[in-house]
CSV table of C-alpha atoms in Angstrom, one decimal:
chain,number,residue,atom,x,y,z
K,1,ASP,CA,37.5,-36.7,-7.9
K,2,GLY,CA,39.3,-33.9,-6.0
K,3,GLY,CA,41.8,-31.9,-8.2
K,4,ILE,CA,42.9,-28.9,-9.8
K,5,THR,CA,41.7,-28.0,-13.4
K,6,GLN,CA,43.1,-25.7,-15.8
K,7,SER,CA,41.5,-24.9,-19.2
K,8,PRO,CA,42.0,-24.6,-22.1
K,9,LYS,CA,44.9,-27.0,-22.6
K,10,TYR,CA,45.9,-25.1,-25.5
K,11,LEU,CA,45.4,-21.5,-26.3
K,12,PHE,CA,46.2,-19.4,-29.3
K,13,ARG,CA,45.9,-15.6,-29.5
K,14,LYS,CA,46.9,-12.7,-31.8
K,15,GLU,CA,49.5,-10.4,-30.3
K,16,GLY,CA,48.2,-7.4,-28.5
K,17,GLN,CA,45.1,-9.3,-27.2
K,18,ASN,CA,44.5,-10.0,-23.5
K,19,VAL,CA,43.8,-13.5,-22.6
K,20,THR,CA,42.3,-15.2,-19.6
K,21,LEU,CA,43.5,-18.7,-18.3
K,22,SER,CA,41.1,-20.6,-16.1
K,23,CYS,CA,42.2,-22.3,-12.8
K,24,GLU,CA,39.6,-24.2,-10.6
K,25,GLN,CA,40.2,-26.4,-7.7
K,26,ASN,CA,37.9,-28.4,-5.4
K,27,LEU,CA,40.5,-29.4,-2.8
K,28,ASN,CA,39.4,-26.7,-0.5
K,29,HIS,CA,42.8,-25.2,-0.5
K,30,ASP,CA,43.2,-21.5,0.7
K,31,ALA,CA,46.4,-20.9,-1.2
K,32,MET,CA,46.7,-20.8,-5.1
K,33,TYR,CA,49.6,-20.0,-7.3
K,34,TRP,CA,50.5,-19.3,-10.9
K,35,TYR,CA,53.8,-20.5,-12.3
K,36,ARG,CA,55.3,-19.8,-15.9
K,37,GLN,CA,57.6,-22.5,-17.5
K,38,ASP,CA,59.9,-21.9,-20.3
K,39,PRO,CA,62.3,-24.5,-21.7
K,40,GLY,CA,65.4,-24.7,-19.7
K,41,GLN,CA,64.3,-22.2,-17.1
K,42,GLY,CA,62.2,-24.2,-14.7
K,43,LEU,CA,59.1,-22.8,-13.1
K,44,ARG,CA,58.9,-18.9,-12.0
K,45,LEU,CA,56.2,-17.7,-9.8
K,46,ILE,CA,53.9,-15.1,-11.4
K,47,TYR,CA,51.3,-14.5,-8.6
K,48,TYR,CA,49.9,-16.2,-5.6
K,49,SER,CA,46.9,-15.8,-3.2
K,50,GLN,CA,46.8,-17.0,0.2
K,51,ILE,CA,43.0,-16.3,0.8
K,52,VAL,CA,40.0,-15.1,-1.1
K,53,ASN,CA,40.1,-11.5,-2.0
K,54,ASP,CA,43.9,-11.2,-1.5
K,55,PHE,CA,46.9,-11.8,-3.8
K,56,GLN,CA,50.6,-10.9,-4.1
K,57,LYS,CA,53.0,-10.5,-7.0
K,58,GLY,CA,55.5,-13.2,-7.4
K,59,ASP,CA,59.0,-12.9,-9.3
K,60,ILE,CA,57.6,-12.2,-12.7
K,61,ALA,CA,54.3,-10.3,-12.2
K,62,GLU,CA,54.7,-7.7,-14.8
K,63,GLY,CA,52.2,-8.0,-17.7
K,64,TYR,CA,49.9,-10.2,-15.7
K,65,SER,CA,46.9,-9.7,-13.5
K,66,VAL,CA,44.8,-12.1,-11.3
K,67,SER,CA,41.8,-12.0,-9.1
K,68,ARG,CA,40.4,-14.1,-6.3
K,69,GLU,CA,36.8,-13.6,-5.9
K,70,LYS,CA,36.2,-17.2,-4.9
K,71,LYS,CA,38.0,-19.8,-3.1
K,72,GLU,CA,37.8,-22.3,-6.0
K,73,SER,CA,39.0,-20.0,-8.7
K,74,PHE,CA,42.0,-18.1,-9.5
K,75,PRO,CA,42.1,-16.8,-13.1
K,76,LEU,CA,45.2,-15.3,-14.7
K,77,THR,CA,45.0,-12.6,-17.5
K,78,VAL,CA,48.1,-12.2,-19.8
K,79,THR,CA,47.9,-8.7,-21.0
K,80,SER,CA,49.2,-7.0,-24.0
K,81,ALA,CA,51.9,-5.6,-21.8
K,82,GLN,CA,53.7,-9.0,-21.3
K,83,LYS,CA,56.4,-9.1,-23.8
K,84,ASN,CA,57.0,-12.7,-24.1
K,85,PRO,CA,53.7,-14.3,-23.4
K,86,THR,CA,54.3,-17.6,-25.3
K,87,ALA,CA,54.9,-20.3,-22.6
K,88,PHE,CA,53.5,-23.1,-20.5
K,89,TYR,CA,51.3,-21.9,-17.5
K,90,LEU,CA,50.8,-24.0,-14.4
K,91,CYS,CA,48.4,-23.4,-11.6
K,92,ALA,CA,48.8,-25.0,-8.2
K,93,SER,CA,47.1,-24.9,-4.9
K,94,SER,CA,48.1,-25.9,-1.4
K,95,VAL,CA,47.0,-25.7,2.2
K,96,ARG,CA,47.5,-22.1,3.3
K,97,ASP,CA,50.9,-21.0,4.6
K,98,ARG,CA,52.3,-24.1,6.2
K,99,ASP,CA,55.5,-26.0,5.7
K,100,ASN,CA,55.6,-29.3,4.3
K,101,THR,CA,52.4,-28.8,2.4
K,102,GLU,CA,52.1,-30.6,-1.1
K,103,ALA,CA,51.4,-28.1,-3.9
K,104,PHE,CA,49.2,-29.8,-6.3
K,105,PHE,CA,49.4,-28.7,-9.9
K,106,GLY,CA,47.0,-28.6,-12.7
K,107,GLN,CA,47.8,-30.0,-16.2
K,108,GLY,CA,48.9,-26.7,-17.6
K,109,THR,CA,47.9,-24.5,-20.4
K,110,ARG,CA,50.2,-23.8,-23.4
K,111,LEU,CA,49.6,-20.4,-24.7
K,112,THR,CA,51.0,-19.5,-28.1
K,113,VAL,CA,50.9,-15.8,-29.2
K,114,VAL,CA,51.1,-15.2,-32.8
D,1,GLY,CA,70.1,-14.3,-4.0
D,2,GLU,CA,67.9,-17.3,-4.3
D,3,ASP,CA,68.9,-19.8,-7.0
D,4,VAL,CA,68.6,-23.7,-7.5
D,5,GLU,CA,70.7,-25.4,-10.0
D,6,GLN,CA,70.5,-28.6,-11.9
D,7,SER,CA,72.2,-30.2,-14.7
D,8,LEU,CA,69.8,-30.3,-17.8
D,9,PHE,CA,70.3,-34.0,-19.1
D,10,LEU,CA,70.9,-37.5,-17.8
D,11,SER,CA,70.7,-40.6,-19.7
D,12,VAL,CA,70.9,-44.2,-18.2
D,13,ARG,CA,70.2,-47.7,-19.2
D,14,GLU,CA,67.0,-49.6,-18.0
D,15,GLY,CA,67.9,-51.3,-14.8
D,16,ASP,CA,70.7,-49.0,-13.8
D,17,SER,CA,70.5,-46.5,-10.8
D,18,SER,CA,70.0,-42.9,-11.8
D,19,VAL,CA,71.2,-40.0,-9.6
D,20,ILE,CA,70.1,-36.5,-10.1
D,21,ASN,CA,71.7,-33.6,-8.4
D,22,CYS,CA,70.7,-30.2,-7.3
D,23,THR,CA,72.3,-27.4,-5.3
D,24,TYR,CA,70.6,-24.6,-3.8
D,25,THR,CA,71.4,-21.2,-2.0
D,26,ASP,CA,68.8,-20.4,0.6
D,27,SER,CA,69.9,-21.9,4.0
D,28,SER,CA,66.5,-20.8,5.5
D,29,SER,CA,64.6,-23.6,3.4
D,30,THR,CA,62.9,-26.0,5.7
D,31,TYR,CA,61.8,-28.2,3.0
D,32,LEU,CA,63.2,-29.4,-0.3
D,33,TYR,CA,61.2,-31.3,-2.9
D,34,TRP,CA,61.5,-33.3,-5.9
D,35,TYR,CA,58.7,-33.1,-8.6
D,36,LYS,CA,58.2,-35.1,-11.7
D,37,GLN,CA,57.0,-33.8,-15.2
D,38,GLU,CA,55.9,-36.0,-17.9
D,39,PRO,CA,55.6,-34.5,-21.3
D,40,GLY,CA,52.8,-31.9,-21.7
D,41,ALA,CA,51.6,-32.5,-18.0
D,42,GLY,CA,51.6,-30.9,-14.7
D,43,LEU,CA,53.9,-31.5,-11.9
D,44,GLN,CA,53.5,-34.5,-9.5
D,45,LEU,CA,55.4,-34.6,-6.1
D,46,LEU,CA,57.8,-37.5,-5.9
D,47,THR,CA,59.2,-36.8,-2.4
D,48,TYR,CA,60.5,-34.3,0.0
D,49,ILE,CA,63.0,-33.9,2.8
D,50,PHE,CA,63.1,-31.7,5.9
D,51,SER,CA,66.3,-29.7,6.2
D,52,ASN,CA,67.3,-31.2,9.4
D,53,MET,CA,67.5,-34.8,7.8
D,54,ASP,CA,70.3,-36.2,5.9
D,55,MET,CA,68.5,-39.0,4.0
D,56,LYS,CA,65.0,-40.2,3.1
D,57,GLN,CA,64.1,-43.5,1.6
D,58,ASP,CA,60.8,-44.2,-0.2
D,59,GLN,CA,60.7,-47.4,-2.2
D,60,ARG,CA,63.0,-47.0,-5.2
D,61,LEU,CA,63.6,-43.4,-4.3
D,62,THR,CA,66.4,-42.1,-2.1
D,63,VAL,CA,67.0,-38.4,-1.3
D,64,LEU,CA,70.4,-37.3,0.1
D,65,LEU,CA,70.8,-33.9,1.8
D,66,ASN,CA,74.2,-32.2,2.5
D,67,LYS,CA,73.1,-29.2,4.2
D,68,LYS,CA,76.6,-27.8,4.5
D,69,ASP,CA,77.3,-27.9,0.9
D,70,LYS,CA,73.6,-27.2,0.0
D,71,HIS,CA,73.4,-30.3,-2.2
D,72,LEU,CA,70.4,-32.4,-2.7
D,73,SER,CA,70.2,-35.7,-4.8
D,74,LEU,CA,67.7,-38.1,-5.9
D,75,ARG,CA,68.6,-41.6,-6.7
D,76,ILE,CA,66.1,-43.9,-8.6
D,77,ALA,CA,67.2,-47.5,-8.2
D,78,ASP,CA,66.3,-50.0,-11.1
D,79,THR,CA,65.3,-47.0,-13.4
D,80,GLN,CA,62.4,-48.1,-15.8
D,81,THR,CA,61.5,-46.6,-19.1
D,82,GLY,CA,58.6,-45.1,-17.4
D,83,ASP,CA,60.8,-43.0,-15.3
D,84,SER,CA,61.6,-41.0,-18.5
D,85,ALA,CA,60.6,-37.5,-17.5
D,86,ILE,CA,61.9,-34.1,-16.3
D,87,TYR,CA,62.7,-33.9,-12.7
D,88,PHE,CA,62.7,-30.5,-10.8
D,89,CYS,CA,64.2,-29.9,-7.4
D,90,ALA,CA,62.5,-27.2,-5.5
D,91,GLU,CA,63.1,-25.3,-2.4
D,92,SER,CA,60.4,-23.9,-0.1
D,93,ARG,CA,60.5,-20.1,0.8
D,94,GLY,CA,60.3,-20.0,4.5
D,95,ASN,CA,57.1,-21.3,5.6
D,96,GLN,CA,55.1,-20.8,2.2
D,97,GLY,CA,53.9,-24.2,1.2
D,98,GLY,CA,53.3,-23.6,-2.3
D,99,LYS,CA,55.9,-20.8,-2.9
D,100,LEU,CA,58.6,-22.7,-4.4
D,101,ILE,CA,61.9,-22.0,-6.1
D,102,PHE,CA,62.4,-24.4,-8.8
D,103,GLY,CA,65.6,-25.7,-10.6
D,104,GLN,CA,65.8,-25.8,-14.3
D,105,GLY,CA,64.7,-29.5,-14.4
D,106,THR,CA,66.8,-32.4,-15.3
D,107,GLU,CA,65.5,-34.5,-18.4
D,108,LEU,CA,66.1,-38.2,-17.5
D,109,SER,CA,66.1,-40.5,-20.5
D,110,VAL,CA,66.0,-44.3,-19.8
D,111,LYS,CA,67.2,-46.4,-22.8
D,112,PRO,CA,66.1,-50.1,-23.1
C-alpha cells in the first residue's frame, strides 16, 4: 500500500546525544515536511524539502538538521543543540508546490530525552 | 503575523451536533483545512475549503468560512463516540501544499 512510514514509533535518548528519525514515502511525492507537535501548541514546521537535494528551514529549525538524498526519504536529526527535544514528530509529504494538495502524514515518532 | 487560533476543548453528547471554531490571520491563504488526529497517531485530512467559497458540505461535515472575519468552523452532525479526537484547523501558506500553519487543536470528547 502507498503511504508514509515513520520509524521508530517511540525513541528514548540520553541528553546530549544526536538522534535521527526516519521518514520514508512511496507516494512518489516531491515535497516532504517535518513538523513538531507539543501539547496545546499544535504543529510547527521544522524543515521542508520541495525536491531531492534541496531543503529549507521552517519556523523552528534551530537544533535540527535534515538531508534529502533520495526522493523517498527525508530523515531528521535532532542534535544536542536542540534545547527541548522531547516531543511528537510528524513527517508529511505532498505533491510539490501546488494549492489544494493533501499533505499525507506518517504515524509519528515520540521522542523522549532523559 | 501568521496565527491560527482554536479553543482547546469541546464536549458533546452522542447524537448532538459539534461545532469547532477557528480564526486565522493570513488573508492570502487560498485553502483552509480540517485535520483529525486520533490518540498517538498522525493526522488525517477531513475536508478543506477554497477561500472563495462560503460553505462546503461533505456527508456529516459542514465547513463554513467567513472570509471577512477570518473565521472558519467545522460542524459534525450526529456526533458519534468514534468522532472523539483532536481536530486541527490549518491554513496554507500561499501555494505551498504541505506548508501549513496549524491551530492548537480542539479536543472533542463525545459522551454516550
